[in-house]
Amino acid sequence: MNRTLVICKPDAVERGLVGEIVGRLERKGLTLVAAELRTIAADTAGQHYAEHQGKPFYDELVSFIGRSPAMVMVVEGPDDTWKIVRTLMGVTNPADAAPGTIRGDLATEMGENLIHGSDSAESATREIGIFFPALG
Ligand code: DAT
Ligand code: MG
């Protein structure tokens, strides 16, 4: 799988960090295949975050991801592009994310961690199908 789903979450758009984030992906050598600024509806968020249903932070997560427009993208690169993106992102909690990563450099809170990236080749296929069915 050489494509993965990336979302610049509402906090990234609100803070004017989409260019910074996309720039980091592009400078790494990845290419944009699709990009759309959209407000993610609750049912779409529910599909996307199905693995988190029932967790204590789920409602907050769905509300956050749909609170204002997000930049939803498909990026392409060599094998395991999803893994390259995850490395650039940094770990989930920005307090633990290494300097040099997107979350490590630009975010402070778990609930506002700027970016989503698929966590496996299977997730990438599934998530691209949700947001860009024509590319699925
Ligand atoms: P990631 O976004 O790094 O793939 P994840 O899939 O485990 O992380 O969780 C999805 C999002 O949910 C994450 O970006 C932020 C939020 N989240 C995860 N764990 C959380 C927790 N323990 N408390 C609050 N929010 C959490
Ligand atoms: Mg995840």
PDB file of C-alpha atoms and ligand atoms in Angstrom:
ATOM      1  CA  MET A   1       0.000   0.000   0.000  1.00  0.00           C
ATOM      2  CA  ASN A   2       1.616   3.247  -1.039  1.00  0.00           C
ATOM      3  CA  ARG A   3      -1.202   5.628  -0.198  1.00  0.00           C
ATOM      4  CA  THR A   4      -2.466   6.716   3.189  1.00  0.00           C
ATOM      5  CA  LEU A   5      -5.145   8.975   4.635  1.00  0.00           C
ATOM      6  CA  VAL A   6      -4.053  12.137   6.399  1.00  0.00           C
ATOM      7  CA  ILE A   7      -6.315  14.643   8.118  1.00  0.00           C
ATOM      8  CA  CYS A   8      -5.189  18.085   9.193  1.00  0.00           C
ATOM      9  CA  LYS A   9      -7.686  18.239  12.047  1.00  0.00           C
ATOM     10  CA  PRO A  10      -9.850  21.307  12.809  1.00  0.00           C
ATOM     11  CA  ASP A  11      -7.251  22.694  15.229  1.00  0.00           C
ATOM     12  CA  ALA A  12      -4.669  22.687  12.426  1.00  0.00           C
ATOM     13  CA  VAL A  13      -6.978  24.612  10.090  1.00  0.00           C
ATOM     14  CA  GLU A  14      -8.004  27.019  12.866  1.00  0.00           C
ATOM     15  CA  ARG A  15      -4.372  27.713  13.755  1.00  0.00           C
ATOM     16  CA  GLY A  16      -3.275  28.183  10.159  1.00  0.00           C
ATOM     17  CA  LEU A  17      -0.932  25.196  10.264  1.00  0.00           C
ATOM     18  CA  VAL A  18      -2.146  23.325   7.180  1.00  0.00           C
ATOM     19  CA  GLY A  19       0.641  24.763   5.035  1.00  0.00           C
ATOM     20  CA  GLU A  20       3.246  23.853   7.636  1.00  0.00           C
ATOM     21  CA  ILE A  21       1.965  20.290   7.925  1.00  0.00           C
ATOM     22  CA  VAL A  22       1.514  19.700   4.193  1.00  0.00           C
ATOM     23  CA  GLY A  23       4.937  21.285   3.631  1.00  0.00           C
ATOM     24  CA  ARG A  24       6.550  18.778   5.979  1.00  0.00           C
ATOM     25  CA  LEU A  25       4.901  15.870   4.157  1.00  0.00           C
ATOM     26  CA  GLU A  26       5.951  17.263   0.777  1.00  0.00           C
ATOM     27  CA  ARG A  27       9.521  18.002   1.851  1.00  0.00           C
ATOM     28  CA  LYS A  28       9.798  14.435   3.070  1.00  0.00           C
ATOM     29  CA  GLY A  29       9.028  13.329  -0.480  1.00  0.00           C
ATOM     30  CA  LEU A  30       5.349  12.426  -0.302  1.00  0.00           C
ATOM     31  CA  THR A  31       2.861  13.600  -2.909  1.00  0.00           C
ATOM     32  CA  LEU A  32      -0.715  14.799  -2.559  1.00  0.00           C
ATOM     33  CA  VAL A  33      -3.177  12.657  -4.490  1.00  0.00           C
ATOM     34  CA  ALA A  34      -6.387  14.211  -3.157  1.00  0.00           C
ATOM     35  CA  ALA A  35      -7.228  17.017  -0.740  1.00  0.00           C
ATOM     36  CA  GLU A  36     -10.498  18.509   0.370  1.00  0.00           C
ATOM     37  CA  LEU A  37     -11.427  20.978   3.084  1.00  0.00           C
ATOM     38  CA  ARG A  38     -14.572  19.569   4.654  1.00  0.00           C
ATOM     39  CA  THR A  39     -16.555  19.562   7.864  1.00  0.00           C
ATOM     40  CA  ILE A  40     -16.611  15.916   8.925  1.00  0.00           C
ATOM     41  CA  ALA A  41     -20.164  14.774   9.754  1.00  0.00           C
ATOM     42  CA  ALA A  42     -20.788  12.730  12.899  1.00  0.00           C
ATOM     43  CA  ASP A  43     -21.700   9.569  10.978  1.00  0.00           C
ATOM     44  CA  THR A  44     -18.517   9.790   8.917  1.00  0.00           C
ATOM     45  CA  ALA A  45     -16.496  10.399  12.074  1.00  0.00           C
ATOM     46  CA  GLY A  46     -18.187   7.352  13.620  1.00  0.00           C
ATOM     47  CA  GLN A  47     -17.070   5.143  10.740  1.00  0.00           C
ATOM     48  CA  HIS A  48     -13.601   6.590  10.761  1.00  0.00           C
ATOM     49  CA  TYR A  49     -13.150   6.199  14.524  1.00  0.00           C
ATOM     50  CA  ALA A  50     -15.099   2.909  14.848  1.00  0.00           C
ATOM     51  CA  GLU A  51     -12.224   1.319  16.803  1.00  0.00           C
ATOM     52  CA  HIS A  52     -12.690   3.934  19.543  1.00  0.00           C
ATOM     53  CA  GLN A  53     -16.458   3.549  20.032  1.00  0.00           C
ATOM     54  CA  GLY A  54     -17.252   3.012  23.698  1.00  0.00           C
ATOM     55  CA  LYS A  55     -14.046   4.605  24.973  1.00  0.00           C
ATOM     56  CA  PRO A  56     -14.369   7.476  27.459  1.00  0.00           C
ATOM     57  CA  PHE A  57     -12.983  10.048  25.026  1.00  0.00           C
ATOM     58  CA  TYR A  58     -15.098   8.942  22.035  1.00  0.00           C
ATOM     59  CA  ASP A  59     -17.840  11.590  22.176  1.00  0.00           C
ATOM     60  CA  GLU A  60     -15.311  14.357  22.619  1.00  0.00           C
ATOM     61  CA  LEU A  61     -13.272  12.985  19.728  1.00  0.00           C
ATOM     62  CA  VAL A  62     -16.226  12.917  17.309  1.00  0.00           C
ATOM     63  CA  SER A  63     -17.283  16.385  18.399  1.00  0.00           C
ATOM     64  CA  PHE A  64     -13.765  17.749  17.987  1.00  0.00           C
ATOM     65  CA  ILE A  65     -13.133  16.270  14.545  1.00  0.00           C
ATOM     66  CA  GLY A  66     -16.355  17.884  13.277  1.00  0.00           C
ATOM     67  CA  ARG A  67     -16.252  21.234  15.030  1.00  0.00           C
ATOM     68  CA  SER A  68     -14.931  23.133  11.997  1.00  0.00           C
ATOM     69  CA  PRO A  69     -13.458  22.227   8.611  1.00  0.00           C
ATOM     70  CA  ALA A  70     -10.605  19.727   8.392  1.00  0.00           C
ATOM     71  CA  MET A  71      -8.241  19.205   5.466  1.00  0.00           C
ATOM     72  CA  VAL A  72      -8.699  15.572   4.453  1.00  0.00           C
ATOM     73  CA  MET A  73      -6.005  14.227   2.150  1.00  0.00           C
ATOM     74  CA  VAL A  74      -4.621  11.163   0.460  1.00  0.00           C
ATOM     75  CA  VAL A  75      -0.844  11.141   0.207  1.00  0.00           C
ATOM     76  CA  GLU A  76       1.296   8.839  -1.830  1.00  0.00           C
ATOM     77  CA  GLY A  77       4.848   7.601  -1.515  1.00  0.00           C
ATOM     78  CA  PRO A  78       6.887   4.411  -1.487  1.00  0.00           C
ATOM     79  CA  ASP A  79       5.976   1.215   0.377  1.00  0.00           C
ATOM     80  CA  ASP A  80       4.523   1.783   3.839  1.00  0.00           C
ATOM     81  CA  THR A  81       3.746   5.442   3.273  1.00  0.00           C
ATOM     82  CA  TRP A  82       1.427   5.195   6.304  1.00  0.00           C
ATOM     83  CA  LYS A  83       4.475   4.474   8.458  1.00  0.00           C
ATOM     84  CA  ILE A  84       6.432   7.415   7.075  1.00  0.00           C
ATOM     85  CA  VAL A  85       3.534   9.725   7.933  1.00  0.00           C
ATOM     86  CA  ARG A  86       3.195   8.255  11.441  1.00  0.00           C
ATOM     87  CA  THR A  87       6.897   8.915  12.062  1.00  0.00           C
ATOM     88  CA  LEU A  88       6.556  12.532  10.948  1.00  0.00           C
ATOM     89  CA  MET A  89       3.439  12.937  13.146  1.00  0.00           C
ATOM     90  CA  GLY A  90       4.956  11.819  16.441  1.00  0.00           C
ATOM     91  CA  VAL A  91       3.132   9.819  19.106  1.00  0.00           C
ATOM     92  CA  THR A  92      -0.511  10.468  20.011  1.00  0.00           C
ATOM     93  CA  ASN A  93       0.098  12.574  23.111  1.00  0.00           C
ATOM     94  CA  PRO A  94       1.955  15.752  22.101  1.00  0.00           C
ATOM     95  CA  ALA A  95       3.478  15.879  25.595  1.00  0.00           C
ATOM     96  CA  ASP A  96       5.392  12.713  24.711  1.00  0.00           C
ATOM     97  CA  ALA A  97       6.021  13.453  21.027  1.00  0.00           C
ATOM     98  CA  ALA A  98       9.647  13.987  20.067  1.00  0.00           C
ATOM     99  CA  PRO A  99      10.918  17.377  18.941  1.00  0.00           C
ATOM    100  CA  GLY A 100      11.103  17.419  15.171  1.00  0.00           C
ATOM    101  CA  THR A 101       7.728  15.744  14.804  1.00  0.00           C
ATOM    102  CA  ILE A 102       4.540  17.590  13.926  1.00  0.00           C
ATOM    103  CA  ARG A 103       2.918  16.907  17.280  1.00  0.00           C
ATOM    104  CA  GLY A 104       6.174  17.365  19.158  1.00  0.00           C
ATOM    105  CA  ASP A 105       6.874  20.747  17.607  1.00  0.00           C
ATOM    106  CA  LEU A 106       3.403  22.221  17.226  1.00  0.00           C
ATOM    107  CA  ALA A 107       0.932  20.784  19.760  1.00  0.00           C
ATOM    108  CA  THR A 108       0.524  20.450  23.515  1.00  0.00           C
ATOM    109  CA  GLU A 109      -2.701  18.483  24.150  1.00  0.00           C
ATOM    110  CA  MET A 110      -3.946  14.995  23.342  1.00  0.00           C
ATOM    111  CA  GLY A 111      -7.348  16.362  22.356  1.00  0.00           C
ATOM    112  CA  GLU A 112      -5.837  18.873  19.922  1.00  0.00           C
ATOM    113  CA  ASN A 113      -3.044  16.952  18.276  1.00  0.00           C
ATOM    114  CA  LEU A 114      -3.368  18.453  14.798  1.00  0.00           C
ATOM    115  CA  ILE A 115      -3.094  15.445  12.528  1.00  0.00           C
ATOM    116  CA  HIS A 116      -4.517  12.026  11.801  1.00  0.00           C
ATOM    117  CA  GLY A 117      -2.614   9.383   9.846  1.00  0.00           C
ATOM    118  CA  SER A 118      -3.709   5.814   9.151  1.00  0.00           C
ATOM    119  CA  ASP A 119      -1.962   3.316  11.445  1.00  0.00           C
ATOM    120  CA  SER A 120      -1.517   0.377   9.022  1.00  0.00           C
ATOM    121  CA  ALA A 121      -1.870  -0.516   5.356  1.00  0.00           C
ATOM    122  CA  GLU A 122      -5.290  -2.015   6.131  1.00  0.00           C
ATOM    123  CA  SER A 123      -6.421   1.140   7.930  1.00  0.00           C
ATOM    124  CA  ALA A 124      -5.209   3.252   5.028  1.00  0.00           C
ATOM    125  CA  THR A 125      -7.315   1.279   2.556  1.00  0.00           C
ATOM    126  CA  ARG A 126     -10.355   1.400   4.828  1.00  0.00           C
ATOM    127  CA  GLU A 127     -10.070   5.107   5.602  1.00  0.00           C
ATOM    128  CA  ILE A 128      -9.404   6.189   2.010  1.00  0.00           C
ATOM    129  CA  GLY A 129     -12.592   4.283   1.143  1.00  0.00           C
ATOM    130  CA  ILE A 130     -14.558   6.302   3.700  1.00  0.00           C
ATOM    131  CA  PHE A 131     -13.409   9.753   2.613  1.00  0.00           C
ATOM    132  CA  PHE A 132     -12.535   9.258  -1.052  1.00  0.00           C
ATOM    133  CA  PRO A 133     -14.594   6.290  -2.284  1.00  0.00           C
ATOM    134  CA  ALA A 134     -13.609   7.006  -5.884  1.00  0.00           C
ATOM    135  CA  LEU A 135      -9.985   6.252  -4.955  1.00  0.00           C
ATOM    136  CA  GLY A 136     -10.822   3.150  -2.918  1.00  0.00           C
TER     137      GLY A 136
HETATM  138  P1  DAT B   1      -3.590   8.424  16.811  1.00  0.00           P
HETATM  139  O1  DAT B   1      -4.317   9.701  16.431  1.00  0.00           O
HETATM  140  O2  DAT B   1      -2.178   8.699  17.192  1.00  0.00           O
HETATM  141  O3  DAT B   1      -3.724   7.341  15.783  1.00  0.00           O
HETATM  142  P2  DAT B   1      -5.527   6.925  18.373  1.00  0.00           P
HETATM  143  O4  DAT B   1      -5.999   6.332  17.090  1.00  0.00           O
HETATM  144  O5  DAT B   1      -5.188   5.998  19.489  1.00  0.00           O
HETATM  145  O6  DAT B   1      -4.273   7.889  18.153  1.00  0.00           O
HETATM  146  O7  DAT B   1      -6.653   7.917  18.926  1.00  0.00           O
HETATM  147  C1  DAT B   1      -7.362   8.759  18.033  1.00  0.00           C
HETATM  148  C2  DAT B   1      -7.459  10.131  18.666  1.00  0.00           C
HETATM  149  O8  DAT B   1      -8.240  10.047  19.861  1.00  0.00           O
HETATM  150  C3  DAT B   1      -6.121  10.712  19.111  1.00  0.00           C
HETATM  151  O9  DAT B   1      -5.482  11.373  18.071  1.00  0.00           O
HETATM  152  C4  DAT B   1      -6.521  11.614  20.217  1.00  0.00           C
HETATM  153  C5  DAT B   1      -7.713  10.921  20.836  1.00  0.00           C
HETATM  154  N1  DAT B   1      -7.321  10.124  21.997  1.00  0.00           N
HETATM  155  C6  DAT B   1      -6.695   8.918  21.975  1.00  0.00           C
HETATM  156  N2  DAT B   1      -6.496   8.450  23.208  1.00  0.00           N
HETATM  157  C7  DAT B   1      -7.020   9.370  24.047  1.00  0.00           C
HETATM  158  C8  DAT B   1      -7.139   9.490  25.461  1.00  0.00           C
HETATM  159  N3  DAT B   1      -6.673   8.537  26.269  1.00  0.00           N
HETATM  160  N4  DAT B   1      -7.734  10.601  25.956  1.00  0.00           N
HETATM  161  C9  DAT B   1      -8.218  11.559  25.147  1.00  0.00           C
HETATM  162  N5  DAT B   1      -8.139  11.518  23.813  1.00  0.00           N
HETATM  163  C10 DAT B   1      -7.552  10.451  23.267  1.00  0.00           C
HETATM  164 MG    MG B   2      -5.351   6.247  15.171  1.00  0.00          MG
END
